[in-house]
Tab-separated table of C-alpha atoms in Angstrom:
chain	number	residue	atom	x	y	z
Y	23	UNK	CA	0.000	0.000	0.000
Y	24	UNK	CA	1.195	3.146	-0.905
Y	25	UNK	CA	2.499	6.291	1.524
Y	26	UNK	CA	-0.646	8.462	0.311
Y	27	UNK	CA	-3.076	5.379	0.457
Y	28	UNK	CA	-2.091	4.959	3.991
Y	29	UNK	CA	-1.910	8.618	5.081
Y	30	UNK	CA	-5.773	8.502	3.360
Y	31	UNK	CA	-6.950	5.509	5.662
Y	32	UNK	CA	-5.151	7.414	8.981
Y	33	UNK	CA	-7.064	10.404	8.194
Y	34	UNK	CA	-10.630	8.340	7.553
Y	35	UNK	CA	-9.549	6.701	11.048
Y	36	UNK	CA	-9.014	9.545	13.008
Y	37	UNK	CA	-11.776	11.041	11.825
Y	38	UNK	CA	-14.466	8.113	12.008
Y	39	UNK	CA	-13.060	7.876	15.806
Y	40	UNK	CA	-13.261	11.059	16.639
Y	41	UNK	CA	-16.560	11.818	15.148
Y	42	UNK	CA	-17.467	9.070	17.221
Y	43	UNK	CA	-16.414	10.777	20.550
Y	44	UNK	CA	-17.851	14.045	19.517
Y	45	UNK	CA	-21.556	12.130	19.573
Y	46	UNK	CA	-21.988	12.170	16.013
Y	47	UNK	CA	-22.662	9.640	13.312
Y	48	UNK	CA	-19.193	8.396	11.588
Y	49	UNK	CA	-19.257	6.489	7.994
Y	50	UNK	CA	-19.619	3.376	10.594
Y	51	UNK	CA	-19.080	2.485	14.059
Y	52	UNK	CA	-15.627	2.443	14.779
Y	53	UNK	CA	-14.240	-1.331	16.166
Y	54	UNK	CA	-11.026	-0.350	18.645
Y	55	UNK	CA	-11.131	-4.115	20.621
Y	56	UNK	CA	-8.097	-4.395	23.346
Y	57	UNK	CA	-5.698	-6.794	22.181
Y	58	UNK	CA	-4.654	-8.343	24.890
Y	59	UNK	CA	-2.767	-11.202	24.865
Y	60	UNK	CA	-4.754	-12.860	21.846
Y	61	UNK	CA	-2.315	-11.590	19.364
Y	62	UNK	CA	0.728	-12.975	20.915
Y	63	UNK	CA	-0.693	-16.780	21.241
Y	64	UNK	CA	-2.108	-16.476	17.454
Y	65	UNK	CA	1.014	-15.380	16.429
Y	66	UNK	CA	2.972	-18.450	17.482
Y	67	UNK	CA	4.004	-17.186	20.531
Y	68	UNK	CA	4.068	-17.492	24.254
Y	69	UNK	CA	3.668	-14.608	26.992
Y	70	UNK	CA	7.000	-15.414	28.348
Y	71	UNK	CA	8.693	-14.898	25.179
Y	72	UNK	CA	6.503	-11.598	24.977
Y	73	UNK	CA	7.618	-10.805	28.598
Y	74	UNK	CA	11.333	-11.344	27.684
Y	75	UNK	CA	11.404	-10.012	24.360
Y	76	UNK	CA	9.835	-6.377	23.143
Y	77	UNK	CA	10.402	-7.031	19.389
Y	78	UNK	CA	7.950	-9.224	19.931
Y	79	UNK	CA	5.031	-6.985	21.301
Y	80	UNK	CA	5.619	-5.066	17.992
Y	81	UNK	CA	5.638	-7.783	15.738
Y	82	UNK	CA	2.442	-9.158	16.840
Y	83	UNK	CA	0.908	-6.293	17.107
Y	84	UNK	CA	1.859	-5.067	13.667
Y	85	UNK	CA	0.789	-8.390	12.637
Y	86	UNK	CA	-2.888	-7.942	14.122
Y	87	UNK	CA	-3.733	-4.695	12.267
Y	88	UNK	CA	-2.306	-6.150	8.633
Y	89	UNK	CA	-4.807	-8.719	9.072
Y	90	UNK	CA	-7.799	-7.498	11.156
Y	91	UNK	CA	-7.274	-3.647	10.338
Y	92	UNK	CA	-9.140	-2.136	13.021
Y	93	UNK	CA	-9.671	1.865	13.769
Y	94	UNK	CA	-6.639	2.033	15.867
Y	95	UNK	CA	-2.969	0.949	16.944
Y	96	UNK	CA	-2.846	-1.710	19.268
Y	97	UNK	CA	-0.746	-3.029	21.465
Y	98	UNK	CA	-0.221	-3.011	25.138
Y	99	UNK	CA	3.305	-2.520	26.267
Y	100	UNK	CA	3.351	-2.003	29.827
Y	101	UNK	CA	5.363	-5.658	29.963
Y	102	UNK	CA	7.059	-6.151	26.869
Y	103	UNK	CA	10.636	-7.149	27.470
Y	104	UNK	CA	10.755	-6.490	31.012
Y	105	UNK	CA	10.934	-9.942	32.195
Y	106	UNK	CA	15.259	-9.335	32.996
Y	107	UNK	CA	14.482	-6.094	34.614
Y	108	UNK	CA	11.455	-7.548	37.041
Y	109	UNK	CA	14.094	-10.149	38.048
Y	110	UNK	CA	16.681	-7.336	38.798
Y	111	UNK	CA	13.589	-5.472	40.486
Y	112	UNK	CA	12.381	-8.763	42.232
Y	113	UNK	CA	8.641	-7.406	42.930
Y	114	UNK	CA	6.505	-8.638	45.283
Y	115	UNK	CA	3.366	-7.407	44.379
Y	116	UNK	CA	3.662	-8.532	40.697
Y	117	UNK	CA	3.598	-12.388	38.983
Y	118	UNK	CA	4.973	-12.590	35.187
Y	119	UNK	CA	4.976	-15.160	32.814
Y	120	UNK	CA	8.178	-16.854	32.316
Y	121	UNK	CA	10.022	-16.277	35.210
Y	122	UNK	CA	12.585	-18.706	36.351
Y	123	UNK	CA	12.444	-19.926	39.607
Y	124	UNK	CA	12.685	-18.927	42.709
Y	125	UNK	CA	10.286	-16.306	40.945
Y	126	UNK	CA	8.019	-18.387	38.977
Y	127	UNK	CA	4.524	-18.425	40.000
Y	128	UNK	CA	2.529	-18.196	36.944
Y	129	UNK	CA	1.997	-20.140	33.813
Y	130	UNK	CA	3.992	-19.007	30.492
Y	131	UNK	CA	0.954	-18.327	28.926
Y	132	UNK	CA	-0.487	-16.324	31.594
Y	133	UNK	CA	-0.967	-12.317	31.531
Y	134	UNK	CA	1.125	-10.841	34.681
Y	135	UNK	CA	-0.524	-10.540	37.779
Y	136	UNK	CA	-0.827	-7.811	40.757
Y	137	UNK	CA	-0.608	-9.335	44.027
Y	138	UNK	CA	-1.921	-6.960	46.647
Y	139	UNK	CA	-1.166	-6.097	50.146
Y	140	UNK	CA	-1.110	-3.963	52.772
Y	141	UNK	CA	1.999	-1.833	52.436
Y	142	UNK	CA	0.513	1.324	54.494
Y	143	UNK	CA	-0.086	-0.055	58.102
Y	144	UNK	CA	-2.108	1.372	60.632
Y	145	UNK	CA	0.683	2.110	62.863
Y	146	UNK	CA	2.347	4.249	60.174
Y	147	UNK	CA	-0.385	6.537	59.489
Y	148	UNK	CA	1.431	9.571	61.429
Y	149	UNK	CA	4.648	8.760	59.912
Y	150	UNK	CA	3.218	8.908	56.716
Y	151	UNK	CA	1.568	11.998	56.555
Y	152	UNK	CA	4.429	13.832	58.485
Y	153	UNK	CA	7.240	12.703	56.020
Y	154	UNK	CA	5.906	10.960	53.076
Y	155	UNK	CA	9.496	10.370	51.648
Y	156	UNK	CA	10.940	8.741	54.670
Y	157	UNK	CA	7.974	6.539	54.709
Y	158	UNK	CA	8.327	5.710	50.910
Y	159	UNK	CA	11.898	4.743	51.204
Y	160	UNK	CA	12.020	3.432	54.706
Y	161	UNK	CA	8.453	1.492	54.977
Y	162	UNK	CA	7.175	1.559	51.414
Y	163	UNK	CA	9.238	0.471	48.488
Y	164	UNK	CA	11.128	-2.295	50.486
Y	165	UNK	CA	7.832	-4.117	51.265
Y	166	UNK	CA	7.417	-4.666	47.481
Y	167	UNK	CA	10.493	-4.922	46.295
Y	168	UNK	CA	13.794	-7.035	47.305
Y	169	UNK	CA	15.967	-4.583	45.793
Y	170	UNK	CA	14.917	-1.899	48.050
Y	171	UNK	CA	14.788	-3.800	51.304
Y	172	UNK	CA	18.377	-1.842	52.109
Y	173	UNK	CA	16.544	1.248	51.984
Y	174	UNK	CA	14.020	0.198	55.145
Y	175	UNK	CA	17.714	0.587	57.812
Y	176	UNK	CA	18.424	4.029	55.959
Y	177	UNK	CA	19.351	6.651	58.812
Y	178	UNK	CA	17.218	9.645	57.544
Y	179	UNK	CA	17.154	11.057	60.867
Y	180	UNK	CA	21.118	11.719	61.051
Y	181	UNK	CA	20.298	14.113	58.085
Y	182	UNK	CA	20.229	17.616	59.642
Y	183	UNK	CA	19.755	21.473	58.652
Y	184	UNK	CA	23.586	21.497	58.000
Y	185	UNK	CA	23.396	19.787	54.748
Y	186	UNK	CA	25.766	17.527	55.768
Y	187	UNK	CA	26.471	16.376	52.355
Y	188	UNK	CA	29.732	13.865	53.753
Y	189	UNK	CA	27.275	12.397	55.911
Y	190	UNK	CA	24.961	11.877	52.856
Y	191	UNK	CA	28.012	10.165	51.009
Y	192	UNK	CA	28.754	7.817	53.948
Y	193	UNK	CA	24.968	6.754	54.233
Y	194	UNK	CA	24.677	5.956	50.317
Y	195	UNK	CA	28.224	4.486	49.978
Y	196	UNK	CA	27.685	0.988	51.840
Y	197	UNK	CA	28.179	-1.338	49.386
Y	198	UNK	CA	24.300	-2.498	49.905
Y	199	UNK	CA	23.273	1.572	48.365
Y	200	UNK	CA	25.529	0.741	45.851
Y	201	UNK	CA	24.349	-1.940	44.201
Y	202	UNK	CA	20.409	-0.324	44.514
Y	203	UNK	CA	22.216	2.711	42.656
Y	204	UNK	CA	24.104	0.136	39.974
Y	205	UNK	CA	20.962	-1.870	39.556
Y	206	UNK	CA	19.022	1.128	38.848
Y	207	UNK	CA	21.076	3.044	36.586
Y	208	UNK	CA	21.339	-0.572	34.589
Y	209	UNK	CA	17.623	-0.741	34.783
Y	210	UNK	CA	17.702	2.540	33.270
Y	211	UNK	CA	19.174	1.137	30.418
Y	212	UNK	CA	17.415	-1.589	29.675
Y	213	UNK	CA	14.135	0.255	29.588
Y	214	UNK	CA	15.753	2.994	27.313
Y	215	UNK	CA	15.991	0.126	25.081
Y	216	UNK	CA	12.979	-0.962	25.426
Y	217	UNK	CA	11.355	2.102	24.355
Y	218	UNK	CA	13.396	2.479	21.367
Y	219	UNK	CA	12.223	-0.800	20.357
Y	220	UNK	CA	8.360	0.078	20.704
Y	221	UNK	CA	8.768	3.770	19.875
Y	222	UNK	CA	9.894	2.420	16.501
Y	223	UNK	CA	6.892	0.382	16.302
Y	224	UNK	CA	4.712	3.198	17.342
Y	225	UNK	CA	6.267	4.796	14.574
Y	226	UNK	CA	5.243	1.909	11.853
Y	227	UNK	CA	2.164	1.594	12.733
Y	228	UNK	CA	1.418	5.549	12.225
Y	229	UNK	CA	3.247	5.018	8.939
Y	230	UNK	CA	0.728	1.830	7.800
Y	231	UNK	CA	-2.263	4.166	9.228
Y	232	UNK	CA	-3.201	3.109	11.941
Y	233	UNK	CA	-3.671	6.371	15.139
Y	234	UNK	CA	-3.178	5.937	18.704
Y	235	UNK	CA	-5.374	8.208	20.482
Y	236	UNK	CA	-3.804	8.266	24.005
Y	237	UNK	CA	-2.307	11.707	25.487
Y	238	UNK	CA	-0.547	10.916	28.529
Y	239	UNK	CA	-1.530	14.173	31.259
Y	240	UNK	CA	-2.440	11.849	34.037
Y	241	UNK	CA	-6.110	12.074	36.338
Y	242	UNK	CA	-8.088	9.522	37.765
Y	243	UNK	CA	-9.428	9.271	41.574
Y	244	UNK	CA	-6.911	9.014	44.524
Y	245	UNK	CA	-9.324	6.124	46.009
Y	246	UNK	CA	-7.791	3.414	43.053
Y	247	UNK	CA	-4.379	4.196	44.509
Y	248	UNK	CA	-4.952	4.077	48.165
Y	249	UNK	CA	-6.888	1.229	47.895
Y	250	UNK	CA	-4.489	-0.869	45.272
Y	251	UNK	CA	-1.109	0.047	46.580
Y	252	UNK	CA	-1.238	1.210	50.583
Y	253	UNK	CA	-3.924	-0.245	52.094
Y	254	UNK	CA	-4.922	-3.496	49.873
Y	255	UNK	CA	-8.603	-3.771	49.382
Y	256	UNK	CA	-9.746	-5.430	52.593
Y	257	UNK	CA	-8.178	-2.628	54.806
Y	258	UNK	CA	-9.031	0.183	52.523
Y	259	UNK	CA	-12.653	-0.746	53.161
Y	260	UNK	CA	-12.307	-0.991	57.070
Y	261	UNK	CA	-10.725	2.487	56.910
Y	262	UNK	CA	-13.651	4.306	55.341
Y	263	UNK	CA	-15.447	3.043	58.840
Y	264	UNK	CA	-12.490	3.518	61.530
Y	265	UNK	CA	-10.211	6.034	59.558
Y	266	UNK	CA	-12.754	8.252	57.386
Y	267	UNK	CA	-11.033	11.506	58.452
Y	268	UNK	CA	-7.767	10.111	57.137
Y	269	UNK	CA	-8.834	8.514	54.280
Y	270	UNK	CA	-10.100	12.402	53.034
Y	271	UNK	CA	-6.628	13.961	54.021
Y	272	UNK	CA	-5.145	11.210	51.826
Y	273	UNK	CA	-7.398	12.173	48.557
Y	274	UNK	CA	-7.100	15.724	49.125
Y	275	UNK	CA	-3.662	15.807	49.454
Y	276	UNK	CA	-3.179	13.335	45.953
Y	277	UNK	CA	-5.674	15.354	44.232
Y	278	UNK	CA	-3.612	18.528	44.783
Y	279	UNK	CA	-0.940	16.509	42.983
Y	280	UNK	CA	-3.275	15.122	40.149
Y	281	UNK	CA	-4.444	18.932	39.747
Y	282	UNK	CA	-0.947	20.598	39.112
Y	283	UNK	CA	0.090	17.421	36.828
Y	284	UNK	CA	-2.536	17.841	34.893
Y	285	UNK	CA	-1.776	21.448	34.798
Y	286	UNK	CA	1.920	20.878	33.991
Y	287	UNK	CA	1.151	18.681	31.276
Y	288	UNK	CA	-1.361	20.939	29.408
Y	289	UNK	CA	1.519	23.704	28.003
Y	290	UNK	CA	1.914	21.497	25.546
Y	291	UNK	CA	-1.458	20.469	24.142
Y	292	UNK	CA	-1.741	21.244	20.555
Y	293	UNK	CA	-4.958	21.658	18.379
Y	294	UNK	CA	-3.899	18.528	16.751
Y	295	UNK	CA	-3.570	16.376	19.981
Y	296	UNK	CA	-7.078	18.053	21.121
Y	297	UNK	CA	-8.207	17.332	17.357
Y	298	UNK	CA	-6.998	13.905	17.478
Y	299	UNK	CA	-6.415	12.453	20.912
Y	300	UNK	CA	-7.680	11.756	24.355
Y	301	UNK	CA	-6.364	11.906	28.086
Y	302	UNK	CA	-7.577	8.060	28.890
Y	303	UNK	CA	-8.469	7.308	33.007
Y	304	UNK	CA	-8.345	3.933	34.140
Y	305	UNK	CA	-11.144	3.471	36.861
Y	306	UNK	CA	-10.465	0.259	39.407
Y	307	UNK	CA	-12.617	0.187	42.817
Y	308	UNK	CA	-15.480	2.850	42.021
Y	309	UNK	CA	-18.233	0.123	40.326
Y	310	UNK	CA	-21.738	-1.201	41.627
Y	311	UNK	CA	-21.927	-2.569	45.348
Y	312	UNK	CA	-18.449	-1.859	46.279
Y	313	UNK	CA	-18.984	1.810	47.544
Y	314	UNK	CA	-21.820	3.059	49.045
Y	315	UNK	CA	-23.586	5.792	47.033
Y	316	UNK	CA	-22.619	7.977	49.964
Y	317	UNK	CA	-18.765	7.149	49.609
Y	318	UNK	CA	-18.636	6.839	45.582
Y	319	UNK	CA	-19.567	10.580	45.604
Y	320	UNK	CA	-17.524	11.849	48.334
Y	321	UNK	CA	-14.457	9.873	48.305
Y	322	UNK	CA	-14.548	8.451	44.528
Y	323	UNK	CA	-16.435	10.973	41.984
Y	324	UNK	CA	-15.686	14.172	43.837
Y	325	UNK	CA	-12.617	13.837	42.573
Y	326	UNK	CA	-12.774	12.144	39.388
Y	327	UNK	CA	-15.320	15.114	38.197
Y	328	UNK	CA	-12.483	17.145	38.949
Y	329	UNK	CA	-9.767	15.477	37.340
Y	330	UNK	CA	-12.341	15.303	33.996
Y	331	UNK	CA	-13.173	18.816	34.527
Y	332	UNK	CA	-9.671	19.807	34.920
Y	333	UNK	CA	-8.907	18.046	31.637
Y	334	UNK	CA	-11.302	19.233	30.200
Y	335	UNK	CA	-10.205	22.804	30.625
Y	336	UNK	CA	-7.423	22.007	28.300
Y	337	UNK	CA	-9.641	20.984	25.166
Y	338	UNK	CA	-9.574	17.339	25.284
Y	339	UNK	CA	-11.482	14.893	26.135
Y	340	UNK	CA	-11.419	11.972	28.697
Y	341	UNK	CA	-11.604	8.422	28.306
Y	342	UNK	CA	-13.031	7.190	31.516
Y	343	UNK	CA	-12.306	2.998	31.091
Y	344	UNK	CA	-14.613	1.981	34.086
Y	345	UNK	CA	-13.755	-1.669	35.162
Y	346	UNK	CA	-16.581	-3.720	36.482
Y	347	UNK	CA	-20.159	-3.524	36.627
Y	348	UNK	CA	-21.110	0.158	36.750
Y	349	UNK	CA	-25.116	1.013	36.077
Y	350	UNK	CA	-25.509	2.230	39.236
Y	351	UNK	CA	-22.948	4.953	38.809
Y	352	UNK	CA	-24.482	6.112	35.520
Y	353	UNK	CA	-26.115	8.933	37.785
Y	354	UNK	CA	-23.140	10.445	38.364
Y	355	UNK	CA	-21.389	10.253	34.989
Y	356	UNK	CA	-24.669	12.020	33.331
Y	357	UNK	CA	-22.375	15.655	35.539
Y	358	UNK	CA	-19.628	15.682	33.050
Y	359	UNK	CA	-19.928	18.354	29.850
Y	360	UNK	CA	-21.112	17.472	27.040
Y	361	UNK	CA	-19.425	15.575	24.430
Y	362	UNK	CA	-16.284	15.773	26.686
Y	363	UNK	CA	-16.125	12.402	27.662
Y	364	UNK	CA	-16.227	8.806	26.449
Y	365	UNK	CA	-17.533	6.274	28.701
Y	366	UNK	CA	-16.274	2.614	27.920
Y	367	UNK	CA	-17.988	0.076	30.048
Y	368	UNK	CA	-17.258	-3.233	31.179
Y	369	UNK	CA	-20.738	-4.280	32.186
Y	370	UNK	CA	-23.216	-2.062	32.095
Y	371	UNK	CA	-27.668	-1.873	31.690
Y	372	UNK	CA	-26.649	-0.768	27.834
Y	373	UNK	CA	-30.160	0.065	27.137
Y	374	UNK	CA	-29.951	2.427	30.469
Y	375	UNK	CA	-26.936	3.600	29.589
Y	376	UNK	CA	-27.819	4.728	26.057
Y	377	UNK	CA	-31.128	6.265	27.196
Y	378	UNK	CA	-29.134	8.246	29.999
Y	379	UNK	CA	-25.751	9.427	28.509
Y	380	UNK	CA	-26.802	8.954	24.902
Y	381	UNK	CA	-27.360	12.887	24.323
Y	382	UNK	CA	-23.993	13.820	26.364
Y	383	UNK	CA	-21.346	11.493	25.768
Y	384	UNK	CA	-19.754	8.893	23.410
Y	385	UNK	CA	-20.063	5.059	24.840
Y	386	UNK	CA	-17.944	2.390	23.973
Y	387	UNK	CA	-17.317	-1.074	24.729
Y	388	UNK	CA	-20.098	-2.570	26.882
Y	389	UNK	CA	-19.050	-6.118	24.528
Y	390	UNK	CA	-18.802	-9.088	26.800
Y	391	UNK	CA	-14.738	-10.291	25.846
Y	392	UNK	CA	-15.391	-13.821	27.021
Y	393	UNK	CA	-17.953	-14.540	24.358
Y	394	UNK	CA	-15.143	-14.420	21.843
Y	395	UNK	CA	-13.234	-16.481	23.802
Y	396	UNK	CA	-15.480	-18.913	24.634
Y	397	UNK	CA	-18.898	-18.974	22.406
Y	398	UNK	CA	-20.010	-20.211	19.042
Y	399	UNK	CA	-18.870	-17.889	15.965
Y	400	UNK	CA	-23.416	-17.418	15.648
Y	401	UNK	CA	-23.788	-15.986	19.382
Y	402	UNK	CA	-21.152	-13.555	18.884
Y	403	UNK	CA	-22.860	-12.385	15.803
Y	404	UNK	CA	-26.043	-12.229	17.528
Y	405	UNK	CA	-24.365	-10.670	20.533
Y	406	UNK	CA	-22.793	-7.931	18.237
Y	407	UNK	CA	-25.814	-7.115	16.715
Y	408	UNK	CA	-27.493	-6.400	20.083
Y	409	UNK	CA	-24.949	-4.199	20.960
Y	410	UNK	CA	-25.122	-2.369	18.019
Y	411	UNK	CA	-28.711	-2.326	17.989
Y	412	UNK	CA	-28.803	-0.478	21.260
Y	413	UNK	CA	-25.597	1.883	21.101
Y	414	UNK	CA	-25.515	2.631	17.333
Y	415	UNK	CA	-28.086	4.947	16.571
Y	416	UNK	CA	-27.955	8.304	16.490
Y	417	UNK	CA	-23.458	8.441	16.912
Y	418	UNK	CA	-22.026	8.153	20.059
Y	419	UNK	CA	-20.719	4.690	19.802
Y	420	UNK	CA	-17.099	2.806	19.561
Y	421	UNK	CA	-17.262	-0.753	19.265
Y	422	UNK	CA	-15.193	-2.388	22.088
Y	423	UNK	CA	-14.840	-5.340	24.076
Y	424	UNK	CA	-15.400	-4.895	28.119
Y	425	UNK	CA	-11.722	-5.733	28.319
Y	426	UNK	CA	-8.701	-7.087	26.219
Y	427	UNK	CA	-9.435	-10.617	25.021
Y	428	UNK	CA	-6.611	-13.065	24.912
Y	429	UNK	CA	-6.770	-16.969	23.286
Y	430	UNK	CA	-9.905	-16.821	21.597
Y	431	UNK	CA	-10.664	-19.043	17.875
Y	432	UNK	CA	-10.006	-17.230	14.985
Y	433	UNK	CA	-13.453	-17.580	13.527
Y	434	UNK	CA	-15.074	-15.521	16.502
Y	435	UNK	CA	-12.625	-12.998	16.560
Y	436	UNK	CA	-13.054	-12.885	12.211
Y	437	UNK	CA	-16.875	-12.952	12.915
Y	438	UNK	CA	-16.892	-9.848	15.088
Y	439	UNK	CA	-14.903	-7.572	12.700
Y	440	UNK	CA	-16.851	-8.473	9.745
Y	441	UNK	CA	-20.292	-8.020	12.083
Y	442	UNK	CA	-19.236	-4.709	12.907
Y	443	UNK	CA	-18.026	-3.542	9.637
Y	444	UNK	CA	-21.306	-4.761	8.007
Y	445	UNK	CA	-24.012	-4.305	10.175
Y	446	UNK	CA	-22.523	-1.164	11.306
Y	447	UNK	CA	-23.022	1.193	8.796
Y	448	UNK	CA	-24.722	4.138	9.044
């Protein structure tokens, strides 16, 4: 295919998208599935090699949009290659594919997994909020990672007002510091090289014409982070019984930080990135039944409005990727501006959700993944149709599945392209 031919179908793509988002009616219903980790196993390969080797991200990646040609790039990269560096890093909050032992816990063919704990313990609470640092180094990062662990004996209160800078050398000059300081600046390295390998493929996959629509400026809620990383979920849900008045301090405080990142970032939006892309917001412990309607929208969507609105103030729009079910939360998400944000569901009352949003806001996904994985090639035609039955008309719609979908028989996933490109047309 020619340069111009494939500058032609990036345009048409970026524009059928973003038509999309603006709550308008495209040429057709843009299809933007997750890939997951079905590319990589159709493909010929096995997560572990993916884990261990970047090249190989790209490559089946590139792969995936020669043959199934969807609206965007795809491609997640958060674990390509890294596989040497997590052993370096030794998490242990975090399970990958192919590692050798004593760190193998996982099948090859697995996606990575987040092990949670409680890394923020009651005890530390004043510490923490006094000295957030200290904590980080001394309590924090050595609870989830091996590499660290020196860090949890470091003398931080022999460090005065006299910027005792000899002192300073003596403390980071045990031969424990320096091999934290060696590993890291090797890590360093390794992901430099890393990101050569998928910036290049970022680049070829522009060049073959296909967009990425991601702007990275940050956002979100600071519930998803106290709850994931500091307090696990079990404890996070105790504390917004026994520890409400600290639980606000926390998401104040990380808001303020969310604000003036987003803030940061925005000097450099463009027309063209507000003309072509979106800030995206991945949404973890704010869906149906696991806050009280009372807590989502004081402790959750208080501050998620904000980090939209804050966004928004820039130009762009915000793609709010809500994980789990989420009808009940629909009342809340009808408070953003219109055409501002797209909403992709997991599980959701589609009908409800279309009645409710459809006049504000772009929805997308709302597909359940596991049917491709799992059903006949006939009920994930059927299943696409409904979908597109209820979310197509009128605009407003971006075929997706709830999540990324990983082995799945090539028939189904064949079956749901061609649905979508057929039967939706508009």
């Amino acid at each position: 295919m020619s340069t111009n031919e494939n500058q032609a179908n990036y345009d048409a793509r970026v524009k059928r998208v973003m038509t999309a988002a603006a709550n308008k009616e495209p040429d057709r219903v843009p299809i933007m599935p997750s890939m997951g980790n079905f590319a990589v196993s159709y493909y010929g390969y096995t997560m572990a090699q993916y884990v261990y080797d970047a090249q190989i991200g790209v490559d089946t990646a590139i792969k995936f949009l020669e043959e199934f040609q969807p609206d965007n790039a795809v491609g997640s990269y958060s674990m390509a290659g890294k596989g040497p560096i997590m052993e370096l890093i030794n998490p242990k909050s975090v399970a990958w594919p192919g590692a050798p032992d004593p760190f193998r816990k996982i099948p090859d063919n697995s996606l990575h997994q987040f092990i949670e704990f409680t890394t923020l313990h009651e005890d530390q609470f004043d510490f923490f909020e006094r000295d957030y640092t200290a904590w980080l180094f001394q309590k924090g990062m050595p609870q989830v990672t091996t590499l660290m662990e020196p860090f949890a004996n470091w003398p931080t209160h022999a460090m005065s007002v006299s910027y005792d800078v000899s002192g300073l050398a003596a403390q980071l000059s045990t031969p424990e510091m320096k091999n934290i300081f060696q590993t890291l600046w090797k890590i360093d390295e390794m992901n430099k090289d890393i990101q050569k390998i998928t910036a290049a493929g970022a680049v070829k996959m522009r060049e073959m014409g296909f967009p990425s629509f991601g702007y990275p400026m940050g956002g979100g809620t600071p519930w998803d982070g106290y709850s994931d990383f500091l307090r696990g979920t079990l404890d996070s849900m105790i504390d917004l019984f026994e520890h409400r008045d600290f639980v606000e301090r926390y998401c104040e405080e990380r808001h303020e930080r969310t604000v003036n990142n987003i803030r940061a970032r925005a000097a450099a939006v463009t027309q063209e990135d507000r003309d072509t892309k979106w800030v995206s917001m991945i949404l973890h412990k704010g869906f149906d039944g696991f806050l009280t309607d009372e807590q989502y929208d004081n402790i959750y969507w208080k501050y998620l409005r904000r980090s939209i609105e804050e966004v928004n103030k820039t130009g762009m729009k915000v793609y709010l990727y809500t994980e789990g079910p989420y009808t009940s939360r629909i009342r809340n998400l009808k408070e953003v501006d219109k055409n501002m944000v797209v909403f992709h569901f997991e599980q959701v009352d589609l009908e409800l959700a279309k009645r409710e949003l459809g006049d504000m806001a772009c929805i997308a996904g709302g597909f359940p993944t596991w049917l491709v994985e799992q059903g006949t090639k006939q009920q994930v035609i059927d299943e696409v149709k409904r979908v597109l039955d209820i979310c197509a008309p009128g605009g407003g719609y971006i075929f997706e599945g709830g999540y990324g979908f990983g082995e799945a028989p090539k028939e189904n996933v064949y079956a749901m392209f061609e649905t979508v490109l057929e039967y939706g047309k508009y």
